[in-house]
PDB file of N, H, CA, C and O in Angstrom:
ATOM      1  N   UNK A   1     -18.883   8.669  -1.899  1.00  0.00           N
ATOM      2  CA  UNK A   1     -18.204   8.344  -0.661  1.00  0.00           C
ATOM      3  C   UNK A   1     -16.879   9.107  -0.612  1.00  0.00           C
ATOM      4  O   UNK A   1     -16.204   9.241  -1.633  1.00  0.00           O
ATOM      5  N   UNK A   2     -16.564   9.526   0.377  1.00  0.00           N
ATOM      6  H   UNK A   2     -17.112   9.417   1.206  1.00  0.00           H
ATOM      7  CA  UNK A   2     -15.039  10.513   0.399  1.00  0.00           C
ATOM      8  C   UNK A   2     -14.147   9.957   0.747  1.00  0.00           C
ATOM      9  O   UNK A   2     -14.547   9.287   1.699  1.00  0.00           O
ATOM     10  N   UNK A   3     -13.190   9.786   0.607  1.00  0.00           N
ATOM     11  H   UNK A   3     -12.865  10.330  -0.167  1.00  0.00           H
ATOM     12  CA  UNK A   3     -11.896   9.184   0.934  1.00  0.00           C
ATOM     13  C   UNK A   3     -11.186   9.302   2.541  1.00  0.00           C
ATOM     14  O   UNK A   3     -10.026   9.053   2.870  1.00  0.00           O
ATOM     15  N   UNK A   4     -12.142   9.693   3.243  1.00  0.00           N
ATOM     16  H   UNK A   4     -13.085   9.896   2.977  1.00  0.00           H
ATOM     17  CA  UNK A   4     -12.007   9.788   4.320  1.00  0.00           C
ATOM     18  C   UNK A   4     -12.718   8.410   5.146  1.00  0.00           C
ATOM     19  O   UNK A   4     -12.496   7.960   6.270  1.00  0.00           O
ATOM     20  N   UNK A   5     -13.406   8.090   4.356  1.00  0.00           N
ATOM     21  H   UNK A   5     -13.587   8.456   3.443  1.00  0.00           H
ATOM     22  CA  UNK A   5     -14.267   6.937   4.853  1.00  0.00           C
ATOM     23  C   UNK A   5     -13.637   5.468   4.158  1.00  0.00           C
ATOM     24  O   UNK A   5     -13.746   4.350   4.662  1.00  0.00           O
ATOM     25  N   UNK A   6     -13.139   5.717   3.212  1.00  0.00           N
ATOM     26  H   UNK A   6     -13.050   6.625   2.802  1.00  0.00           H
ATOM     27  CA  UNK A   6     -12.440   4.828   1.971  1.00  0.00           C
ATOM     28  C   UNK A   6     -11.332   3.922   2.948  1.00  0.00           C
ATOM     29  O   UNK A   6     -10.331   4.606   3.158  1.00  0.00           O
ATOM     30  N   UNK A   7     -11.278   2.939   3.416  1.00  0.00           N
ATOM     31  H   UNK A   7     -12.092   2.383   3.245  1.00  0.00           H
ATOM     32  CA  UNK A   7      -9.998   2.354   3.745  1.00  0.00           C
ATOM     33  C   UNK A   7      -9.145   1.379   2.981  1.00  0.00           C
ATOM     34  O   UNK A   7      -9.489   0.820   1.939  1.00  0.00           O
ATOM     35  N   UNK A   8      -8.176   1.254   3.506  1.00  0.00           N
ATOM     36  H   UNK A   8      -7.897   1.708   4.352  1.00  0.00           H
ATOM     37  CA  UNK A   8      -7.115   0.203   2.443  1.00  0.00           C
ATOM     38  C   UNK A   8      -7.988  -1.287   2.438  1.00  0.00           C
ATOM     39  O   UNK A   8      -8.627  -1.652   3.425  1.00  0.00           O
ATOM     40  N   UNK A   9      -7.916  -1.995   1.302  1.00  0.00           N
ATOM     41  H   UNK A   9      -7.397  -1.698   0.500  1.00  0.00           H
ATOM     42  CA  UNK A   9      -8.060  -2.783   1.573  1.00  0.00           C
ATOM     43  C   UNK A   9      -7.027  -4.133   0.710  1.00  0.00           C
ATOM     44  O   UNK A   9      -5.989  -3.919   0.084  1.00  0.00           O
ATOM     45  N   UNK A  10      -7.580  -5.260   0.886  1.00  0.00           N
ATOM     46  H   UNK A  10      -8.424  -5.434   1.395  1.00  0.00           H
ATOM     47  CA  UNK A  10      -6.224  -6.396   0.092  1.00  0.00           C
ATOM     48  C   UNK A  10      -7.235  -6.469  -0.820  1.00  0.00           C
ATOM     49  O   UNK A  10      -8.453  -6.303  -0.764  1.00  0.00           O
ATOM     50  N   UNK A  11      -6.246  -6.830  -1.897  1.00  0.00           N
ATOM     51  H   UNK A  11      -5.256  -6.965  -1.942  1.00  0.00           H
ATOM     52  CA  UNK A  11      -7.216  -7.130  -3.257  1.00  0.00           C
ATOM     53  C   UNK A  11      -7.874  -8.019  -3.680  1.00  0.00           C
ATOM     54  O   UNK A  11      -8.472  -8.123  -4.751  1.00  0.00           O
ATOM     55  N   UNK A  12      -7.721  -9.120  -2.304  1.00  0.00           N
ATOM     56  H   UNK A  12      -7.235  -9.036  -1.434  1.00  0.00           H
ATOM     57  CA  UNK A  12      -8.609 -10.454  -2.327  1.00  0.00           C
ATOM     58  C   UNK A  12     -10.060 -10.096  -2.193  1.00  0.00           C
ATOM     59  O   UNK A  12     -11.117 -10.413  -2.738  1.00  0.00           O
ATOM     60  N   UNK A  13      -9.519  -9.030  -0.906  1.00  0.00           N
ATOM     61  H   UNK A  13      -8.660  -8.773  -0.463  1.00  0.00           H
ATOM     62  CA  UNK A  13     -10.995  -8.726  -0.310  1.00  0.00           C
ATOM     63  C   UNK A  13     -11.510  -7.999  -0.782  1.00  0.00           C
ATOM     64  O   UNK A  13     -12.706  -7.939  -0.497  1.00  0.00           O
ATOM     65  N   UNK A  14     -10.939  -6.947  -1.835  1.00  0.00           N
ATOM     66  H   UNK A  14      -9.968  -6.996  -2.066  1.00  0.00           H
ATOM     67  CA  UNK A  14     -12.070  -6.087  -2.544  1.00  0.00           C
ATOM     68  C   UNK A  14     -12.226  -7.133  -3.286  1.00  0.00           C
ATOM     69  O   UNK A  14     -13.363  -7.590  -3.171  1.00  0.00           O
ATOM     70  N   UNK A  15     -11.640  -7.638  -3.916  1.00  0.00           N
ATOM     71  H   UNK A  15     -10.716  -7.267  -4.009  1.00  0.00           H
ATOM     72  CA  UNK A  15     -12.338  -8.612  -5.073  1.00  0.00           C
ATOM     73  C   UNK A  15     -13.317  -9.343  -4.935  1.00  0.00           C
ATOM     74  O   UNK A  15     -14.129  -9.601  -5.823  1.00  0.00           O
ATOM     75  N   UNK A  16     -13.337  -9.818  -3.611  1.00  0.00           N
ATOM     76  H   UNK A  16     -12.677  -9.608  -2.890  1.00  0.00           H
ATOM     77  CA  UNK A  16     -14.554 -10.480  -2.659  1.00  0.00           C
ATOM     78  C   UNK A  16     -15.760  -9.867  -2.835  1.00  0.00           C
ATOM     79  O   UNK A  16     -16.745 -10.542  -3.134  1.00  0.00           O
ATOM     80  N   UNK A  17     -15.842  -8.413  -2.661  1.00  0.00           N
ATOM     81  H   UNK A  17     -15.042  -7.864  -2.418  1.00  0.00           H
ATOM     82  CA  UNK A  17     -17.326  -7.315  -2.781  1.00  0.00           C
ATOM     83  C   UNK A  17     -17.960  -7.975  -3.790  1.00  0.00           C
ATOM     84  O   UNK A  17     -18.962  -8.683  -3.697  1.00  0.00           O
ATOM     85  N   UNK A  18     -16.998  -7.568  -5.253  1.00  0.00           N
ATOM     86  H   UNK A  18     -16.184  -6.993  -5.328  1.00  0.00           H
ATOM     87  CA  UNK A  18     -17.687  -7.443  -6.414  1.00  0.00           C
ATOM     88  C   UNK A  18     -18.042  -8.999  -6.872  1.00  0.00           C
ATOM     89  O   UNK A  18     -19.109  -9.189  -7.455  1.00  0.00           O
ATOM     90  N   UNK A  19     -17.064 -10.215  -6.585  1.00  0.00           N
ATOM     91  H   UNK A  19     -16.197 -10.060  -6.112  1.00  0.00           H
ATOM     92  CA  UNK A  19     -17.585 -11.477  -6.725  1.00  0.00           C
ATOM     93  C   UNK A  19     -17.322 -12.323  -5.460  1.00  0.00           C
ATOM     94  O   UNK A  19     -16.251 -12.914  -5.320  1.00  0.00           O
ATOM     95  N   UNK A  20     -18.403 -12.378  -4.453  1.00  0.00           N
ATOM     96  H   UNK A  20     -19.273 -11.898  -4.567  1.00  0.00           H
ATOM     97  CA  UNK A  20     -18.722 -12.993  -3.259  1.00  0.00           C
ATOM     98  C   UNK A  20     -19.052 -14.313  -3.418  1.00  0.00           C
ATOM     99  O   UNK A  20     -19.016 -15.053  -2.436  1.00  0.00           O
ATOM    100  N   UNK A  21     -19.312 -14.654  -4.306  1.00  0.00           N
ATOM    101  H   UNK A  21     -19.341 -14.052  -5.104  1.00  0.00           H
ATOM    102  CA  UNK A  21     -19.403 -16.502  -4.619  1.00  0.00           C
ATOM    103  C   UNK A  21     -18.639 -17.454  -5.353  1.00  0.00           C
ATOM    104  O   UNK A  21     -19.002 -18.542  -5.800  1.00  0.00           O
ATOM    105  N   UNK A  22     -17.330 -16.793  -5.426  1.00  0.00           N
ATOM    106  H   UNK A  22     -17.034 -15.909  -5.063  1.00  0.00           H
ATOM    107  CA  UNK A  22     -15.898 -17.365  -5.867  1.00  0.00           C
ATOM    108  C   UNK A  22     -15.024 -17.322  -4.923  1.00  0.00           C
ATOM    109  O   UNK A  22     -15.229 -16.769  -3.842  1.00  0.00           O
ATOM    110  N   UNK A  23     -13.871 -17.957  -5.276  1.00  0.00           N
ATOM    111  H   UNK A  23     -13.705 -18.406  -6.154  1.00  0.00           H
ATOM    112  CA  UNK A  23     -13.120 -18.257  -3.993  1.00  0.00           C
ATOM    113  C   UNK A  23     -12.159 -16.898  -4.036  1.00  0.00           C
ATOM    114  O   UNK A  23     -12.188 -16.236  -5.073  1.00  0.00           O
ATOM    115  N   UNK A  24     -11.467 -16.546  -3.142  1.00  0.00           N
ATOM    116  H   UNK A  24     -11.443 -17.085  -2.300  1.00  0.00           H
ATOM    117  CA  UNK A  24     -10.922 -15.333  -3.202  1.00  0.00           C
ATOM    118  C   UNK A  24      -9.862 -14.833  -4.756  1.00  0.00           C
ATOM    119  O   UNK A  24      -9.894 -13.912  -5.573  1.00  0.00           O
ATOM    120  N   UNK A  25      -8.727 -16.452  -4.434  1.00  0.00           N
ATOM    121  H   UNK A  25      -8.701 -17.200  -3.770  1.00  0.00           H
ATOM    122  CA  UNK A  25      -8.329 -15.864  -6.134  1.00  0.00           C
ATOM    123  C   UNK A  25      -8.853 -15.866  -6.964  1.00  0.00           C
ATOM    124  O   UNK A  25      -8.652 -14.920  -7.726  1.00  0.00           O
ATOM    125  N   UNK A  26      -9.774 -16.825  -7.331  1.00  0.00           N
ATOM    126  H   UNK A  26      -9.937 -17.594  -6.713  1.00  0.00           H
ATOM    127  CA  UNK A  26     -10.838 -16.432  -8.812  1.00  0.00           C
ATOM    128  C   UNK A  26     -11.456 -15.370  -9.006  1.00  0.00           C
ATOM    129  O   UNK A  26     -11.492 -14.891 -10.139  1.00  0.00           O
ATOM    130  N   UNK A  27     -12.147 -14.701  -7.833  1.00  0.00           N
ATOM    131  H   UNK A  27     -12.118 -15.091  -6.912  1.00  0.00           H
ATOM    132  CA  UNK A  27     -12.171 -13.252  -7.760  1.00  0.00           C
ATOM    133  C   UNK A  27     -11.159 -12.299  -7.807  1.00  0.00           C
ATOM    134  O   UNK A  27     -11.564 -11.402  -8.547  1.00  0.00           O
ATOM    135  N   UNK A  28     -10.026 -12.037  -7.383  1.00  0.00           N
ATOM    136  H   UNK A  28      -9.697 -12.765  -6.782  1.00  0.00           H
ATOM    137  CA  UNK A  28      -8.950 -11.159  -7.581  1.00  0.00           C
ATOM    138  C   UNK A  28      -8.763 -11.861  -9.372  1.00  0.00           C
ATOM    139  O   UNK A  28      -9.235 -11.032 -10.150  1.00  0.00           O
ATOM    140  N   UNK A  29      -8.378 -12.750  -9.904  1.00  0.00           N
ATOM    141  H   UNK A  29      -7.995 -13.423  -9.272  1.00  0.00           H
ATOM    142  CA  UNK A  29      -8.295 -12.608 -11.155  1.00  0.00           C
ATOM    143  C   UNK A  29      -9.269 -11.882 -12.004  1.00  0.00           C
ATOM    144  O   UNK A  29      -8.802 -11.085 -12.818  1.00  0.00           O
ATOM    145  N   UNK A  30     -10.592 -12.044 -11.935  1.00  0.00           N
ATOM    146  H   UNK A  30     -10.971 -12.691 -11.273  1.00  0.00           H
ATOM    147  CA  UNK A  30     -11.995 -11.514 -12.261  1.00  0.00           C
ATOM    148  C   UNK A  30     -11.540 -10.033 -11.818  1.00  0.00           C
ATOM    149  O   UNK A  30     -11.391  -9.539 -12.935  1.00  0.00           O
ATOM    150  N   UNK A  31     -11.261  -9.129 -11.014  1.00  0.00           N
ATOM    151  H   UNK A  31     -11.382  -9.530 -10.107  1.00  0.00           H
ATOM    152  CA  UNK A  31     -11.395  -8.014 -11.115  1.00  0.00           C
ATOM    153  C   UNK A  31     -10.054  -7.533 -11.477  1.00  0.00           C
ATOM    154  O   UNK A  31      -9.823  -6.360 -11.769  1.00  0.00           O
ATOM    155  N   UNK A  32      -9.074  -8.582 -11.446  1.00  0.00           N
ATOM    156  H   UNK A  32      -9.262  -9.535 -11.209  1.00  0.00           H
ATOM    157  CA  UNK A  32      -7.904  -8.350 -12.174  1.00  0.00           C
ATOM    158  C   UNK A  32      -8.184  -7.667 -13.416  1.00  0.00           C
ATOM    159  O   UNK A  32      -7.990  -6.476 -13.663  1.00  0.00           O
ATOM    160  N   UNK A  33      -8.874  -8.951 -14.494  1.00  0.00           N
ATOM    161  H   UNK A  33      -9.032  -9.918 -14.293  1.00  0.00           H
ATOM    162  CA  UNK A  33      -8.879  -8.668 -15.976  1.00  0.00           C
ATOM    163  C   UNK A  33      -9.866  -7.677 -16.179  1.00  0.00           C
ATOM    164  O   UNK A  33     -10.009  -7.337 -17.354  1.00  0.00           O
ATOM    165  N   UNK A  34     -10.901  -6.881 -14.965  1.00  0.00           N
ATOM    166  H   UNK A  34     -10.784  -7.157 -14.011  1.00  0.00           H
ATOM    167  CA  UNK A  34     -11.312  -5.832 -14.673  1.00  0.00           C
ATOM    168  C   UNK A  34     -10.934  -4.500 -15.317  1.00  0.00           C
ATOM    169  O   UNK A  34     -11.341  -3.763 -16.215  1.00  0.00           O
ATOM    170  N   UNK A  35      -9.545  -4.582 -14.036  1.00  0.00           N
ATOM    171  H   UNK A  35      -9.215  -5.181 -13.306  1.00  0.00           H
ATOM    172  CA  UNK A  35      -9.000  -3.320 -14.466  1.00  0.00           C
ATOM    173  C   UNK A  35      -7.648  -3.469 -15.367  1.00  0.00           C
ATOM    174  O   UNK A  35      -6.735  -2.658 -15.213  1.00  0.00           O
ATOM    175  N   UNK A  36      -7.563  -4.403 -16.196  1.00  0.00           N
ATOM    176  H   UNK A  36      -8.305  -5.061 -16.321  1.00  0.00           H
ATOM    177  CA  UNK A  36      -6.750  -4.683 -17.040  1.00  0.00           C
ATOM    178  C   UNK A  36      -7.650  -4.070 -18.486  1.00  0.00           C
ATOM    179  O   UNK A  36      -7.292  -3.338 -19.409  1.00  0.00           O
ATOM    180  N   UNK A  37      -8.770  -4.655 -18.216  1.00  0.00           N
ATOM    181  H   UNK A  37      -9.060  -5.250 -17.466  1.00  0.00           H
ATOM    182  CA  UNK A  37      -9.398  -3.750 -19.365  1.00  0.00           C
ATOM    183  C   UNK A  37      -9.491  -1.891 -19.661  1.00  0.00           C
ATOM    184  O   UNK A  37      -9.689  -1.143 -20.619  1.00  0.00           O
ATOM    185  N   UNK A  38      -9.306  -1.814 -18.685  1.00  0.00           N
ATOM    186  H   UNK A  38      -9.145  -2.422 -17.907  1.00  0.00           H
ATOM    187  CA  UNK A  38      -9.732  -0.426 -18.707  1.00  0.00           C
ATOM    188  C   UNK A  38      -8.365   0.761 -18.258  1.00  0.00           C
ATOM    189  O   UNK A  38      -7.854   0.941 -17.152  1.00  0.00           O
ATOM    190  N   UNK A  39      -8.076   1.393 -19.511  1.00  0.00           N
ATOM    191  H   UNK A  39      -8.491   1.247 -20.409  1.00  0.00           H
ATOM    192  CA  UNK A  39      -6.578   1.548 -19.375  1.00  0.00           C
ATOM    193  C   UNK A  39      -6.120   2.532 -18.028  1.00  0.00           C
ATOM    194  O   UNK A  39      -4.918   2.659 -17.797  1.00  0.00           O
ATOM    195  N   UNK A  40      -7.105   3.196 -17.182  1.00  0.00           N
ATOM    196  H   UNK A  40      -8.082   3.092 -17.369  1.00  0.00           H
ATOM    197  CA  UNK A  40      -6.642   4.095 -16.304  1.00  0.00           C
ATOM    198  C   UNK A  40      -6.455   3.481 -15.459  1.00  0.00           C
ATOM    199  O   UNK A  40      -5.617   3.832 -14.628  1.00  0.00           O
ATOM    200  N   UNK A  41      -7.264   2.141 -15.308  1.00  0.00           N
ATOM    201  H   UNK A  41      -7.945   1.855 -15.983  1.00  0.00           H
ATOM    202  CA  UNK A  41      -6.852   1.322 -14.156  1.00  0.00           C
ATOM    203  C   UNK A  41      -5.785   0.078 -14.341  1.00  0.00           C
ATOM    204  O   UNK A  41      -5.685  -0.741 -13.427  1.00  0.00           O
ATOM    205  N   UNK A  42      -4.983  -0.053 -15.546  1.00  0.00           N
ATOM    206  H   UNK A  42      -5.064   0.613 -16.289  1.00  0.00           H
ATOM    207  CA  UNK A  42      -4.382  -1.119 -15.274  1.00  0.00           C
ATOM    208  C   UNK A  42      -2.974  -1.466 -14.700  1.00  0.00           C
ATOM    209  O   UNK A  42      -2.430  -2.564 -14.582  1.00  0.00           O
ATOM    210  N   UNK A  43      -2.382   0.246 -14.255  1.00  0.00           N
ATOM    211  H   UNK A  43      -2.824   1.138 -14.350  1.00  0.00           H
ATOM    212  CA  UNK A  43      -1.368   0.223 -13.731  1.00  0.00           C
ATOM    213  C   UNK A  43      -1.897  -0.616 -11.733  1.00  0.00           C
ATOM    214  O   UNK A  43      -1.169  -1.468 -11.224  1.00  0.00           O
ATOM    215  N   UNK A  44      -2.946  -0.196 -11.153  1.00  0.00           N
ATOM    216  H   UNK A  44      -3.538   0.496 -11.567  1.00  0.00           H
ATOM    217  CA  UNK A  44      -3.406  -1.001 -10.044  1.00  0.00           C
ATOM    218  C   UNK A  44      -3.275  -2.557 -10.193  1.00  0.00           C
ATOM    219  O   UNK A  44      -2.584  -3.090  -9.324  1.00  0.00           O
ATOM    220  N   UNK A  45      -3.919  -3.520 -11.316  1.00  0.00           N
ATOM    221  H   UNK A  45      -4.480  -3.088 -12.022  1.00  0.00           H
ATOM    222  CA  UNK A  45      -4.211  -4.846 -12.059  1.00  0.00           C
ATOM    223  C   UNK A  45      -2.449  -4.772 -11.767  1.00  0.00           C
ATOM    224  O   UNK A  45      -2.233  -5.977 -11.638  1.00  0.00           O
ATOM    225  N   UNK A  46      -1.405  -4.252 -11.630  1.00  0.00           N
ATOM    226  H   UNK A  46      -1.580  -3.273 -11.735  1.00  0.00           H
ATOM    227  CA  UNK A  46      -0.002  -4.663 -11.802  1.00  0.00           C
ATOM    228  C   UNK A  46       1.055  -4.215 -10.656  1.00  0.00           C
ATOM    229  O   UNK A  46       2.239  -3.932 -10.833  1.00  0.00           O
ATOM    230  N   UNK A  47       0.463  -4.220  -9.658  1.00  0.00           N
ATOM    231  H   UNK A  47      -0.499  -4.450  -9.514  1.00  0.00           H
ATOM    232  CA  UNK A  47       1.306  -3.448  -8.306  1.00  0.00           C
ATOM    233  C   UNK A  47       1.392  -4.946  -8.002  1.00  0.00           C
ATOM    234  O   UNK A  47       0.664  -5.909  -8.241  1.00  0.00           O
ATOM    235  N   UNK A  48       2.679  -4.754  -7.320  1.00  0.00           N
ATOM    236  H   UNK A  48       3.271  -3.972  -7.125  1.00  0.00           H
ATOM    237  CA  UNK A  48       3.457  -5.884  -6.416  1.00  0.00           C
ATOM    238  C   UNK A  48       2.651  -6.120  -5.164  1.00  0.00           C
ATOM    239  O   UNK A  48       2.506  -7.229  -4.649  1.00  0.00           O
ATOM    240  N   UNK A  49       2.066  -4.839  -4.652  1.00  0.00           N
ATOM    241  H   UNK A  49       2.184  -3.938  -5.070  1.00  0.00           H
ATOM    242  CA  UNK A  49       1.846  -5.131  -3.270  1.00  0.00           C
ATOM    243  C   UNK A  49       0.132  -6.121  -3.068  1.00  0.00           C
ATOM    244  O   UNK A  49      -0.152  -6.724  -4.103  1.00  0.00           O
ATOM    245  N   UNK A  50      -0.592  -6.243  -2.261  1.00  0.00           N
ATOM    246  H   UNK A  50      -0.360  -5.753  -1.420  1.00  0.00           H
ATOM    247  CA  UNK A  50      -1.722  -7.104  -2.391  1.00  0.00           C
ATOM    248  C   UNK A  50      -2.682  -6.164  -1.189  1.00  0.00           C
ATOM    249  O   UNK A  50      -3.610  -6.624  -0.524  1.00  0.00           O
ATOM    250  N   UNK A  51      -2.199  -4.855  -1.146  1.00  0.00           N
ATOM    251  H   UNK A  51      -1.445  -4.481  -1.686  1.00  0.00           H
ATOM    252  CA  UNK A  51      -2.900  -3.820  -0.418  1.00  0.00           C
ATOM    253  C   UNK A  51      -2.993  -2.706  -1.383  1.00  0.00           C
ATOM    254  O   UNK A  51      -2.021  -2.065  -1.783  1.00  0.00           O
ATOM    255  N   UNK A  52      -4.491  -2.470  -1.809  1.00  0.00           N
ATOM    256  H   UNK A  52      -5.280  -2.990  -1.484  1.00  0.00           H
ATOM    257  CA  UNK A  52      -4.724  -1.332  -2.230  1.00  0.00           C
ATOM    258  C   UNK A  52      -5.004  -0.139  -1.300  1.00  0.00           C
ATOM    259  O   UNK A  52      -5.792  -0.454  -0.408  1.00  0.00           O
ATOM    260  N   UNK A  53      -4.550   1.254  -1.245  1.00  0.00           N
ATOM    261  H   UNK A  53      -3.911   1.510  -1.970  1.00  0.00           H
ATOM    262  CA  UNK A  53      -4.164   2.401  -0.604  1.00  0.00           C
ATOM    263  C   UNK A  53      -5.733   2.742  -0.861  1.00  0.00           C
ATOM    264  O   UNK A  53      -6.317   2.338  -1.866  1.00  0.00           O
ATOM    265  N   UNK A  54      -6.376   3.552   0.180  1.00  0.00           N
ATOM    266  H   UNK A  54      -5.901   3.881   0.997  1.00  0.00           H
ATOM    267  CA  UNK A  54      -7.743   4.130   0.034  1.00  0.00           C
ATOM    268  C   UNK A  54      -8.080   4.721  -1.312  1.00  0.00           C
ATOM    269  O   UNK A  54      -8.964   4.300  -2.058  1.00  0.00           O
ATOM    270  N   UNK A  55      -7.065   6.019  -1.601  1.00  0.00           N
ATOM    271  H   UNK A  55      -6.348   6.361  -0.994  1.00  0.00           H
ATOM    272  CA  UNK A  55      -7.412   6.545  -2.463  1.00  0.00           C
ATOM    273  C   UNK A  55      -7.064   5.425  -3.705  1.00  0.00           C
ATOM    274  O   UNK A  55      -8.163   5.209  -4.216  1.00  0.00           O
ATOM    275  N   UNK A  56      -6.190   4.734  -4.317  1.00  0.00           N
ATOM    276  H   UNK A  56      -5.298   4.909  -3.901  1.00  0.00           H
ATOM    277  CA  UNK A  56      -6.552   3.630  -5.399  1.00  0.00           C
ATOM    278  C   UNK A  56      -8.387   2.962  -5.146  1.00  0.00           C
ATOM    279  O   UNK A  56      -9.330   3.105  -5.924  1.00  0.00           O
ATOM    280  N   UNK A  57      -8.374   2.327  -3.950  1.00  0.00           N
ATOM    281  H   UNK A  57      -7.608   2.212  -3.318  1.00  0.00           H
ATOM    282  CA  UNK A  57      -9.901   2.164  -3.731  1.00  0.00           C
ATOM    283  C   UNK A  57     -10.792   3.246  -4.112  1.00  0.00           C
ATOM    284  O   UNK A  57     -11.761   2.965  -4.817  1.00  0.00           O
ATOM    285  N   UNK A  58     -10.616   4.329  -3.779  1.00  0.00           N
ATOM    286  H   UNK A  58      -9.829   4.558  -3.206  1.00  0.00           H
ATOM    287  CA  UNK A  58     -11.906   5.124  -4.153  1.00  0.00           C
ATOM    288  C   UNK A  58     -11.295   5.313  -6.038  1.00  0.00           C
ATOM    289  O   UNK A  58     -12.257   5.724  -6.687  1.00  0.00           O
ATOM    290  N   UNK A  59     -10.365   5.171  -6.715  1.00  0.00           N
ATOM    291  H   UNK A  59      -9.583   4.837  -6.188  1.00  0.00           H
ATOM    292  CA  UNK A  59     -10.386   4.902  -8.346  1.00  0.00           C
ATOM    293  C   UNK A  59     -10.954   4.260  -8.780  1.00  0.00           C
ATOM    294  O   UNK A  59     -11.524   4.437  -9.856  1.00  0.00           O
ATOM    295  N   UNK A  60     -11.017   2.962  -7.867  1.00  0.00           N
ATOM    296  H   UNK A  60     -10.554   2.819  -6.992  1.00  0.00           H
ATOM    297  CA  UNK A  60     -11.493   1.422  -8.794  1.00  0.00           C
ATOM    298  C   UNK A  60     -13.336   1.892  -8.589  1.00  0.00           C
ATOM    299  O   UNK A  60     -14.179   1.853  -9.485  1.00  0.00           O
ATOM    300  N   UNK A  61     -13.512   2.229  -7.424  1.00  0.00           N
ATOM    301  H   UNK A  61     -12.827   2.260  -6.696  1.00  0.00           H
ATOM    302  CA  UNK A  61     -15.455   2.489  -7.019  1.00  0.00           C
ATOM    303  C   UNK A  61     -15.662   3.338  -8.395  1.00  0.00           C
ATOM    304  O   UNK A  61     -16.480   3.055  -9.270  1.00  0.00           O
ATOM    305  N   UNK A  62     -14.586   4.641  -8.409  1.00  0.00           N
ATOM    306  H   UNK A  62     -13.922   4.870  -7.698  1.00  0.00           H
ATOM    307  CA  UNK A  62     -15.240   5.679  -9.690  1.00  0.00           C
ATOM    308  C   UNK A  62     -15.454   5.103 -11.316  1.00  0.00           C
ATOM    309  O   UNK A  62     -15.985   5.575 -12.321  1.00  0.00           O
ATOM    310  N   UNK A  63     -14.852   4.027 -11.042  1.00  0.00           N
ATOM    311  H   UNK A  63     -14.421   3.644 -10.225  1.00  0.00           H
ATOM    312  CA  UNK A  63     -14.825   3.234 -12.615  1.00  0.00           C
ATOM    313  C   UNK A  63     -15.628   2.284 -12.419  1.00  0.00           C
ATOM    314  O   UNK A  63     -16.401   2.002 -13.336  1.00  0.00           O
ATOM    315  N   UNK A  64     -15.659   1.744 -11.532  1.00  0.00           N
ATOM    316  H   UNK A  64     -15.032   1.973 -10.788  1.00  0.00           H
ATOM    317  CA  UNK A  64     -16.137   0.016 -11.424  1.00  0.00           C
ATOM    318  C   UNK A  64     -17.493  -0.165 -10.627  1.00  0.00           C
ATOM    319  O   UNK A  64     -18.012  -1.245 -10.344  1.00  0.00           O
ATOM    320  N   UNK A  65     -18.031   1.271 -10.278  1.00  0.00           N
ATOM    321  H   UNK A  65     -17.610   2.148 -10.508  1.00  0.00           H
ATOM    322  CA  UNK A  65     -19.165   1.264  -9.067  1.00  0.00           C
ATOM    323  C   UNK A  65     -18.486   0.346  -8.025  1.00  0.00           C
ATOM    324  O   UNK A  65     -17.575  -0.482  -8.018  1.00  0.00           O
ATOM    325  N   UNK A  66     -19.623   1.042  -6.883  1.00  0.00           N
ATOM    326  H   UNK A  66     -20.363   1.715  -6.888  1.00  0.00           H
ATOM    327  CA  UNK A  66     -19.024   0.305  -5.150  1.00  0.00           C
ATOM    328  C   UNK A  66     -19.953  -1.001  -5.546  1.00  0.00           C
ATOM    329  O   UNK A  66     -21.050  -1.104  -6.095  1.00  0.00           O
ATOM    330  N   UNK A  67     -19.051  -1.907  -5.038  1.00  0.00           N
ATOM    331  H   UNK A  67     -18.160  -1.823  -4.592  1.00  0.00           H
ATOM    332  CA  UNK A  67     -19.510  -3.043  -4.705  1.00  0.00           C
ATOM    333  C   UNK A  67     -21.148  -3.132  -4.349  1.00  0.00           C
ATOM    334  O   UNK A  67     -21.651  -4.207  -4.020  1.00  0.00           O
TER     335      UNK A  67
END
């Protein structure tokens, strides 16, 4: 997918993709300790903001597969 198609999204709601049958924060924690595991991604797991920028989104898909 190209980053042209990639939009921002909040990290509830990506977290939502990958676990859709938890409540939104139990999912953002779950893909929290995600990319906490995995050291290229754990500077994202630690941003202040609760909007990930497209291109961070298309990082987490290249590590984590798309939802």
């Amino acid at each position: 997918m190209s980053n042209s198609t990639i939009q921002s999204q909040g990290r509830a709601e990506l977290a939502l993709k990958y676990f859709p049958y938890i409540q939104p924060q139990s999912a953002w924690l779950k893909l929290k300790s995600l990319l906490l595991e995995d050291p290229s991604l754990q500077h994202l797991a630690t941003l202040r903001r609760r909007t990930f920028l497209p291109a961070e989104v298309n990082i987490i898909y290249q590590h984590l597969g798309q939802p």
